[in-house]
Amino acid sequence: TGAGPGVYLRDVATVEDAADVTTGYAVINGKRAIYMPVIKKADASTLKVVQQVKDKLPTLRALLPEDVKLSYAFDQSTYVANSLKSLVTEGILGAVLTGLMVLLFLRDWRSVVIVVTTIPLSVLSAVILLKLFGQTLNIMTLSGLALAIGVLVDEATVTIENIHQHLERGKPKAQAIWDAAREIALPKLLILLCILAVFAPALIMEGVPRAMFLPLSLAVGFAMVASFLLSQTLVPVMANWLMKDHAPATGHGMHGHGMHGHDEPAEQTGFFARFQAAYQRLLRRAQGRQRGVVLGYLVLSLVVVGAGVAFIGTDIFPQANSGQFQLRLREKVGTRLEKTEQTVAAVQALINEEVGPDNVEISSTFVGTQPASFAVNSVFVFTTGPHEALMQVALKEGVHVNLSQLKERLRKRIHAAQPGLQLSFEPIELVEKVMSDGAPTPIQVNVGGKNLKEAAGHAGKVLAELKRIPFLRDVQIAQPLQYPALRIDVDRERAAQFGLTSQEITQSVVAATSSSRFTSKNLWLDPKSGLGYQMQVQLPEDQLTQLQDLEALPVKAGQARPTIGEVATVSARMMPGQIDRQGPYRLVSITANVQGRDLGTAAQAVRKALRQVGEPPRGVVANLVGQPQLLEDTMSSLQTGLGMAIVVIFLLLAANFQSFRLSLVVLSVVPAVVAGSLLMLLACGATLNLQSYMGMIMSVGVSVANAILLITSAEHLRHEHRDVPLAARLAADTRIRPILMTSIAMLAGMLPMASGLGEGGDQIAPLGQAVIGGLIASTLASLLVLPHVFGWAMRRVGYASGSLLPARTRQAA
């Protein structure tokens, strides 16, 4: 500007297509890269988005120069894909084992074909209905379908077994099928309604528990409805096509009955007949001590439930061995980017040594902070400074490793090799991230205060107390509270004498230390490509390396003086590198992981530690956040749900039997279910979590189904024979085969799930374990205790019907 020769930019600066001031970068498998996260919408399917991104990669590669490599690094579909594989594995194994059980009891391969055919058809029907109701294939719907596979066989098995009973009485095939299907239609409808009632509370839940419980409930409900309809339509038709007429069984005068039948079947010969006879002798002997048996059962069940609740741990979700983990590394606050990158390389080498370099599929690390010039959502790679790095590691498919034990080994090795390095394992699965409610670890204590120094002082005491808890790991303060900084105090009077304002001095400092884009944004449009380039003026980084360089910076346009050192005092200080707020409070967050204990135990220990620290100073608060709060909400919702389900089932039974007494008799198996589930979970080392609770609730529905079969028959026989002990024995004798068949078939169907076979199977294993434990206990209770509960409860009850239907009243009379 002004007279004289023209001065061009090339005379005073280097103009180039260059990089911004480096604040961070990704390191993929040890090489620097550019990180691009893709975030799906809330209602989109993870699997679908992942597939579409992969399909789009060739198009994106075509837009890039040949020397730029675009590769796919990480996605969150791994567990969903693993769950899908597990569902297929469990479905096939469950179907095979179920078929073997049916074959063992009925000695008829045609019956096996009929029962097994209903499994894929029911699952397919459920998937179609889930689609119509706007659900996707996710962790919870897949868990529901996996659970349903074990239960689906129940409906078809009862129908087939009842058809066999009628055929054994010498009836023609068509007549036997018609009588059997008609006879069990109403009891099976009641059973279906009771199982659906178990999941009804999902409709009134709120928040995260509802989001997790409702899809599972819908999956089970749709599969069960489909199974019921198929058992009453497809199964009789296939039985008519495939099954052969039986020769009437021969035997002697033990009076057995179908659910409402009056025909006299003959006993079967062979092992099962001997087993039935021994069972009848046991029942007859125990009927002399009914009261003692019933009271002993109730006391034992309640004691086991009480002990189980006291000893079992609680979690929101079982731990998953998905083959991926996330690790946050924190060097000493203020460490430069290059040094942090060297630390990442050293840690990567240790991980490769521990798991084997050939077993690592990919390691993706973000070092430093996200550059301010890019509108990138930093939710998934949030870091507080150049001293921090966030590492994600995926192991190759087929590499099976216990992640919890691997993390513990890595902690020891990294601490030994890098003593000053802080590390913290964080959830990598989206479900775990959601359950953490914004916290980077399962346990987080927020100490808040209007005065950050007071909050930090109390946080230090809490930190020391939490480090004493032996099963907590990676206990550290998340925020960099002592970050090295330069403080510039402007002498306003001297600046005014030079004709300067504080704003002009600030702009000079900002432009010199970062670039002019923070003070005056400037875009240049390339006429050839049409792309907009960000234009910024910045000092070369090697010209600003020490305090004196900053003090020597001129602050007035066109003049070498005054410099910053002449109008301001520059001093090195420590100050917070990040300030988190919640309402009026500034927060200091203490994060911790849990090793070898359940979340409920850890939460109790942390609350105890907070009490031991003592009351915080006035104006300071300390709260436990993260997963413990959600754990309480989830467990509370599930307990309320289980209670409501039992009430709904009670009312359904009362409406069917027209007797509160009989409803209570049926529900007397529930304590056995809860006790059996808890014992099995304890034996398998599992915790009480969302999955195991689902299994327990499902067991209640199935055990009530078995009890309904027995009590319906017993009540009919009580009216027929006017002899309560005889009715109880006859009903037990008639129903022992279908109860054992359905229970053992379901146990066989649930075994693959309970054993945690397949990829990601360990996360739904507690669901299967709870079902198996509850089912074993309830089957024993149904066969050994329920007849005595019926006998004791109905010993003085009259034979007048409570029905308002005239036909029933006359029949009872």
Short mmCIF file of N, CA and C in Angstrom, two decimals, residues 43 57 109 132 145 166 186 299 458 464 503 589 596 799:
data_model
loop_
_atom_site.label_atom_id
_atom_site.label_comp_id
_atom_site.label_asym_id
_atom_site.label_seq_id
_atom_site.Cartn_x
_atom_site.Cartn_y
_atom_site.Cartn_z
N ASP A 43 -32.05 -44.54 14.00
CA ASP A 43 -33.00 -45.58 13.59
C ASP A 43 -32.48 -46.45 12.44
N LEU A 57 -16.95 -47.79 -1.25
CA LEU A 57 -15.49 -47.57 -1.26
C LEU A 57 -14.88 -47.51 -2.67
N TRP A 109 -39.22 -91.29 14.29
CA TRP A 109 -38.49 -90.24 13.59
C TRP A 109 -39.43 -89.28 12.88
N LEU A 132 -42.09 -55.73 10.26
CA LEU A 132 -43.33 -54.96 10.14
C LEU A 132 -43.50 -53.98 11.30
N LEU A 145 -34.62 -64.16 19.74
CA LEU A 145 -34.81 -65.30 18.83
C LEU A 145 -34.04 -66.52 19.32
N HIS A 166 -53.25 -90.52 22.28
CA HIS A 166 -54.55 -90.94 21.73
C HIS A 166 -54.39 -92.12 20.78
N LEU A 186 -57.23 -75.22 24.41
CA LEU A 186 -57.47 -74.20 25.45
C LEU A 186 -56.31 -74.13 26.45
N VAL A 299 -39.69 -73.54 52.28
CA VAL A 299 -38.60 -73.02 53.11
C VAL A 299 -37.26 -73.14 52.37
N HIS A 458 -10.73 -32.09 46.84
CA HIS A 458 -11.56 -33.21 47.33
C HIS A 458 -11.42 -34.42 46.41
N ALA A 464 -7.36 -41.17 46.10
CA ALA A 464 -6.53 -41.98 47.01
C ALA A 464 -7.34 -43.12 47.63
N GLN A 503 -7.05 -6.00 21.86
CA GLN A 503 -7.53 -6.85 20.77
C GLN A 503 -6.45 -7.02 19.69
N SER A 589 -13.37 -35.34 37.11
CA SER A 589 -13.88 -36.71 36.96
C SER A 589 -12.81 -37.74 37.27
N GLY A 596 -12.46 -58.51 37.66
CA GLY A 596 -12.72 -59.70 38.47
C GLY A 596 -13.89 -59.59 39.42
N TYR A 799 -67.08 -79.71 45.41
CA TYR A 799 -67.08 -80.02 43.98
C TYR A 799 -68.05 -79.16 43.19
#
